[in-house]
Coordinates of N, CA and C in Angstrom, one line a residue:
M191 N 27.0 -46.6 -224.4 CA 27.0 -46.9 -225.9 C 28.3 -46.9 -226.5
V192 N 28.4 -47.9 -227.4 CA 29.7 -48.1 -228.1 C 29.7 -47.4 -229.4
P193 N 30.6 -46.5 -229.7 CA 30.6 -45.7 -230.9 C 30.8 -46.6 -232.1
S194 N 30.2 -46.2 -233.2 CA 30.4 -47.0 -234.4 C 31.8 -46.8 -234.9
G195 N 32.2 -47.6 -235.9 CA 33.5 -47.4 -236.4 C 33.7 -48.3 -237.7
T196 N 35.0 -48.3 -238.1 CA 35.2 -49.0 -239.4 C 36.1 -50.2 -239.0
I197 N 35.8 -51.4 -239.5 CA 36.5 -52.5 -239.3 C 36.9 -53.1 -240.6
A198 N 38.0 -53.5 -240.9 CA 38.5 -54.0 -242.2 C 37.8 -55.3 -242.5
Y199 N 37.5 -55.6 -243.7 CA 37.0 -57.0 -244.1 C 37.8 -58.1 -243.7
E200 N 37.1 -59.0 -243.0 CA 37.7 -60.4 -242.5 C 38.5 -60.2 -241.3
T201 N 38.4 -58.9 -240.5 CA 39.1 -58.7 -239.4 C 38.3 -59.4 -238.3
V202 N 39.0 -60.1 -237.4 CA 38.3 -60.6 -236.2 C 37.7 -59.6 -235.5
I203 N 36.4 -59.7 -235.1 CA 35.6 -58.8 -234.3 C 35.7 -59.2 -232.9
D204 N 36.6 -58.6 -232.0 CA 36.9 -59.1 -230.8 C 36.7 -58.0 -229.7
Y205 N 36.2 -56.8 -230.1 CA 36.0 -55.7 -229.2 C 35.0 -56.1 -228.0
V206 N 35.6 -55.8 -226.8 CA 34.9 -55.9 -225.6 C 34.6 -54.7 -224.8
P207 N 33.5 -54.0 -224.8 CA 33.4 -52.7 -224.0 C 33.6 -52.9 -222.4
V208 N 34.1 -51.8 -221.8 CA 34.2 -51.9 -220.5 C 33.4 -50.7 -219.9
R209 N 32.6 -51.1 -218.7 CA 31.8 -50.1 -218.0 C 31.9 -50.4 -216.6
D210 N 32.3 -49.4 -215.7 CA 32.3 -49.8 -214.2 C 31.1 -50.3 -213.8
G211 N 31.2 -51.2 -212.9 CA 30.0 -51.8 -212.3 C 29.0 -52.8 -213.3
Y212 N 29.5 -53.0 -214.3 CA 28.9 -54.0 -215.3 C 29.7 -55.1 -215.8
V213 N 29.1 -56.1 -216.3 CA 29.7 -57.2 -217.0 C 29.2 -57.4 -218.3
F214 N 30.2 -57.5 -219.4 CA 29.7 -57.4 -220.6 C 29.4 -59.0 -220.9
E215 N 28.2 -59.3 -221.4 CA 27.6 -60.6 -221.6 C 27.7 -61.1 -223.1
G216 N 28.1 -60.2 -224.0 CA 28.5 -60.5 -225.4 C 27.5 -59.7 -226.4
W217 N 27.8 -60.0 -227.6 CA 27.2 -59.4 -228.7 C 26.0 -60.2 -229.4
T218 N 25.0 -59.7 -229.9 CA 23.9 -60.4 -230.5 C 24.2 -60.5 -232.0
D219 N 24.0 -61.5 -232.6 CA 24.1 -61.7 -234.1 C 25.5 -61.0 -234.6
C220 N 26.5 -61.4 -233.9 CA 27.8 -60.9 -234.3 C 28.6 -61.9 -235.0
P221 N 29.1 -61.7 -236.2 CA 29.9 -62.9 -236.9 C 31.4 -62.8 -236.3
E222 N 32.2 -63.9 -236.5 CA 33.5 -63.7 -235.8 C 34.5 -62.8 -236.6
T223 N 34.1 -62.7 -237.9 CA 35.1 -61.8 -238.7 C 34.1 -60.7 -239.4
M224 N 34.6 -59.5 -239.7 CA 33.8 -58.6 -240.4 C 33.4 -58.9 -241.8
P225 N 32.1 -59.1 -242.2 CA 31.7 -59.4 -243.6 C 32.0 -58.1 -244.5
A226 N 31.7 -58.4 -245.7 CA 31.9 -57.3 -246.9 C 30.9 -56.2 -246.7
A227 N 30.0 -56.3 -245.9 CA 28.9 -55.3 -245.8 C 28.8 -54.7 -244.4
D228 N 28.1 -53.5 -244.2 CA 28.0 -53.0 -243.0 C 27.1 -53.9 -242.2
I229 N 27.3 -54.1 -240.9 CA 26.5 -54.7 -239.9 C 26.1 -53.9 -238.8
E230 N 25.1 -54.2 -238.0 CA 24.7 -53.6 -236.8 C 24.6 -54.8 -235.6
V231 N 25.4 -54.6 -234.5 CA 25.3 -55.6 -233.5 C 24.9 -54.9 -232.3
H232 N 24.2 -55.7 -231.3 CA 23.9 -55.1 -230.1 C 24.6 -55.8 -228.9
G233 N 25.0 -55.2 -227.9 CA 25.7 -55.8 -226.9 C 24.9 -55.9 -225.6
K234 N 25.1 -56.8 -224.7 CA 24.3 -56.9 -223.5 C 25.3 -56.8 -222.3
M235 N 24.9 -55.9 -221.5 CA 25.6 -55.7 -220.2 C 24.7 -55.8 -219.0
T236 N 25.3 -56.4 -217.9 CA 24.4 -56.9 -216.8 C 25.2 -56.1 -215.6
R237 N 24.3 -55.5 -214.8 CA 25.0 -54.8 -213.5 C 25.6 -55.9 -212.7
S238 N 26.7 -55.5 -212.1 CA 27.5 -56.6 -211.1 C 26.8 -56.3 -209.8
E239 N 26.9 -57.5 -209.0 CA 26.4 -57.4 -207.7 C 27.5 -57.5 -206.7
F240 N 27.4 -56.8 -205.6 CA 28.4 -56.7 -204.5 C 27.8 -56.9 -203.3
Q241 N 28.6 -57.3 -202.1 CA 28.1 -57.5 -201.0 C 28.5 -56.4 -199.8
L242 N 27.4 -56.1 -199.0 CA 27.7 -55.5 -197.8 C 27.6 -56.3 -196.6
I243 N 28.8 -56.4 -196.0 CA 29.1 -57.3 -194.9 C 29.2 -56.5 -193.8
Y244 N 28.1 -56.8 -192.7 CA 28.0 -56.1 -191.5 C 28.7 -56.7 -190.5
R245 N 29.5 -56.0 -189.7 CA 30.2 -56.6 -188.5 C 29.9 -55.8 -187.2
A246 N 29.8 -56.7 -186.2 CA 29.4 -56.2 -184.7 C 30.5 -56.6 -183.9
R247 N 31.3 -55.6 -183.5 CA 32.3 -55.9 -182.6 C 33.4 -56.8 -183.2
G248 N 33.7 -56.7 -184.5 CA 34.6 -57.6 -185.2 C 34.1 -58.9 -185.7
R249 N 32.9 -59.2 -185.4 CA 32.2 -60.5 -186.0 C 31.2 -60.2 -187.1
E250 N 31.3 -61.0 -188.2 CA 30.4 -60.8 -189.2 C 29.1 -61.2 -188.8
V251 N 28.1 -60.4 -189.0 CA 26.6 -60.8 -188.3 C 25.6 -60.8 -189.3
H252 N 25.9 -60.0 -190.7 CA 24.7 -60.1 -191.6 C 25.4 -59.7 -192.9
T253 N 25.0 -60.2 -194.0 CA 25.4 -59.8 -195.3 C 24.1 -59.5 -196.3
D254 N 24.2 -58.4 -197.0 CA 23.2 -58.1 -198.1 C 24.0 -58.0 -199.4
T255 N 23.1 -58.3 -200.3 CA 23.7 -58.3 -201.9 C 23.0 -57.2 -202.6
Y256 N 23.6 -56.3 -203.2 CA 23.1 -55.3 -204.0 C 23.7 -55.2 -205.4
A257 N 23.0 -54.6 -206.4 CA 23.5 -54.5 -207.7 C 24.1 -53.1 -207.7
Y258 N 25.3 -53.0 -208.4 CA 25.9 -51.7 -208.6 C 25.0 -50.6 -208.7
G259 N 25.1 -49.6 -207.8 CA 24.3 -48.4 -208.1 C 22.9 -48.5 -207.5
E260 N 22.6 -49.5 -206.9 CA 21.1 -49.7 -206.3 C 21.2 -49.0 -205.0
P261 N 20.1 -48.4 -204.5 CA 20.0 -47.7 -203.2 C 20.2 -48.9 -202.1
V262 N 20.8 -48.2 -201.1 CA 21.1 -49.3 -200.0 C 20.4 -48.9 -198.8
V263 N 19.8 -50.0 -198.1 CA 19.0 -49.7 -196.9 C 19.7 -50.5 -195.8
A264 N 20.1 -49.8 -194.8 CA 20.9 -50.3 -193.8 C 20.2 -51.6 -192.9
A265 N 21.0 -52.4 -192.6 CA 20.3 -53.5 -192.0 C 19.9 -53.2 -190.5
D266 N 19.0 -54.0 -190.0 CA 18.4 -53.8 -188.7 C 19.6 -54.0 -187.6
P267 N 19.5 -53.3 -186.5 CA 20.5 -53.3 -185.7 C 20.7 -54.8 -184.9
V268 N 21.9 -55.1 -184.6 CA 22.2 -56.2 -184.0 C 22.3 -56.2 -182.5
D269 N 21.5 -56.8 -181.8 CA 21.6 -56.6 -180.3 C 22.8 -57.4 -179.6
M270 N 23.6 -56.9 -178.8 CA 24.7 -57.5 -178.1 C 24.5 -57.2 -176.6
P271 N 24.3 -58.2 -175.8 CA 24.3 -58.0 -174.4 C 25.3 -57.2 -173.8
G272 N 24.9 -56.2 -173.0 CA 26.0 -55.3 -172.2 C 26.3 -54.1 -173.2
F273 N 25.7 -54.0 -174.4 CA 26.1 -52.8 -175.1 C 24.9 -52.2 -175.7
V274 N 24.9 -50.7 -176.2 CA 23.9 -50.1 -176.9 C 24.4 -49.9 -178.2
F275 N 23.6 -50.2 -179.1 CA 23.9 -50.0 -180.6 C 23.6 -48.4 -180.9
L276 N 24.7 -47.8 -181.5 CA 24.7 -46.4 -181.8 C 24.3 -46.3 -183.3
G277 N 24.6 -47.2 -184.1 CA 24.4 -47.2 -185.5 C 25.4 -47.9 -186.4
W278 N 25.1 -48.0 -187.7 CA 26.1 -48.6 -188.6 C 27.0 -47.4 -189.1
K279 N 28.3 -47.6 -189.2 CA 29.2 -46.5 -189.8 C 29.4 -46.7 -191.2
D280 N 29.3 -45.4 -191.7 CA 29.6 -45.2 -193.3 C 28.7 -46.1 -194.1
V281 N 27.5 -46.3 -193.9 CA 26.7 -46.9 -195.0 C 26.6 -46.0 -196.1
P282 N 26.7 -46.6 -197.4 CA 26.6 -45.9 -198.6 C 25.2 -45.6 -199.0
L283 N 25.0 -44.5 -199.7 CA 23.5 -44.3 -200.2 C 23.1 -45.1 -201.3
E284 N 24.1 -45.6 -202.1 CA 24.0 -46.6 -203.1 C 25.3 -47.4 -203.2
M285 N 25.1 -48.6 -203.7 CA 25.9 -49.7 -203.7 C 27.2 -49.3 -204.6
P286 N 28.3 -49.3 -204.1 CA 29.6 -49.1 -204.9 C 30.0 -50.3 -205.8
N287 N 31.0 -50.0 -206.4 CA 31.6 -51.0 -207.4 C 32.6 -52.0 -206.7
H288 N 32.2 -52.4 -205.5 CA 33.1 -53.2 -204.9 C 32.3 -53.9 -203.6
D289 N 32.8 -55.0 -203.0 CA 32.3 -55.4 -201.8 C 32.6 -54.5 -200.6
M290 N 31.9 -54.4 -199.5 CA 32.2 -53.5 -198.5 C 31.9 -53.9 -197.1
Y291 N 32.7 -53.6 -196.2 CA 32.4 -53.9 -194.8 C 31.8 -52.7 -194.0
I292 N 30.8 -52.9 -193.3 CA 30.1 -52.0 -192.5 C 30.2 -52.3 -191.1
D293 N 30.7 -51.5 -190.2 CA 30.9 -51.7 -188.8 C 29.8 -51.1 -187.9
G294 N 29.3 -51.8 -187.0 CA 28.4 -51.3 -186.0 C 29.2 -50.5 -184.9
E295 N 28.6 -49.5 -184.5 CA 29.2 -48.7 -183.5 C 28.3 -49.0 -182.1
Y296 N 29.0 -49.3 -181.1 CA 28.5 -49.7 -179.8 C 29.1 -49.1 -178.6
R297 N 28.4 -48.8 -177.5 CA 29.0 -48.3 -176.3 C 28.6 -49.2 -175.2
F298 N 29.4 -49.3 -174.0 CA 28.8 -50.2 -172.9 C 27.5 -49.6 -172.4
A299 N 26.7 -50.5 -172.0 CA 25.4 -50.2 -171.4 C 25.7 -49.7 -170.0
A300 N 25.1 -48.7 -169.6 CA 25.2 -48.3 -168.1 C 24.4 -49.3 -167.2
N301 N 24.8 -49.5 -166.2 CA 24.0 -50.3 -165.2 C 23.1 -49.7 -164.3

């Protein structure tokens, strides 16, 4: 929420709020300059989307897209001949405010 405030008559209204993980889309019914009377405007913010990029032995194998703060579900294991999949390393519980690489952990399969 943006606090209310005083803006002088005919001042350009150019305030842009900032919120981590969101993109400001603009104001509704907002004049370019402050009129002589009080006004109420509403802003629209949209959650940003980021990618989880999964790698298996250094190779990108899968990508998921999540909105900031959304719960993350780990991707299915990627089979690699001659290796046993141990799991994905450091999968977040919810999507952070940036793209992220997730590495698979493998060990050699015993013969």
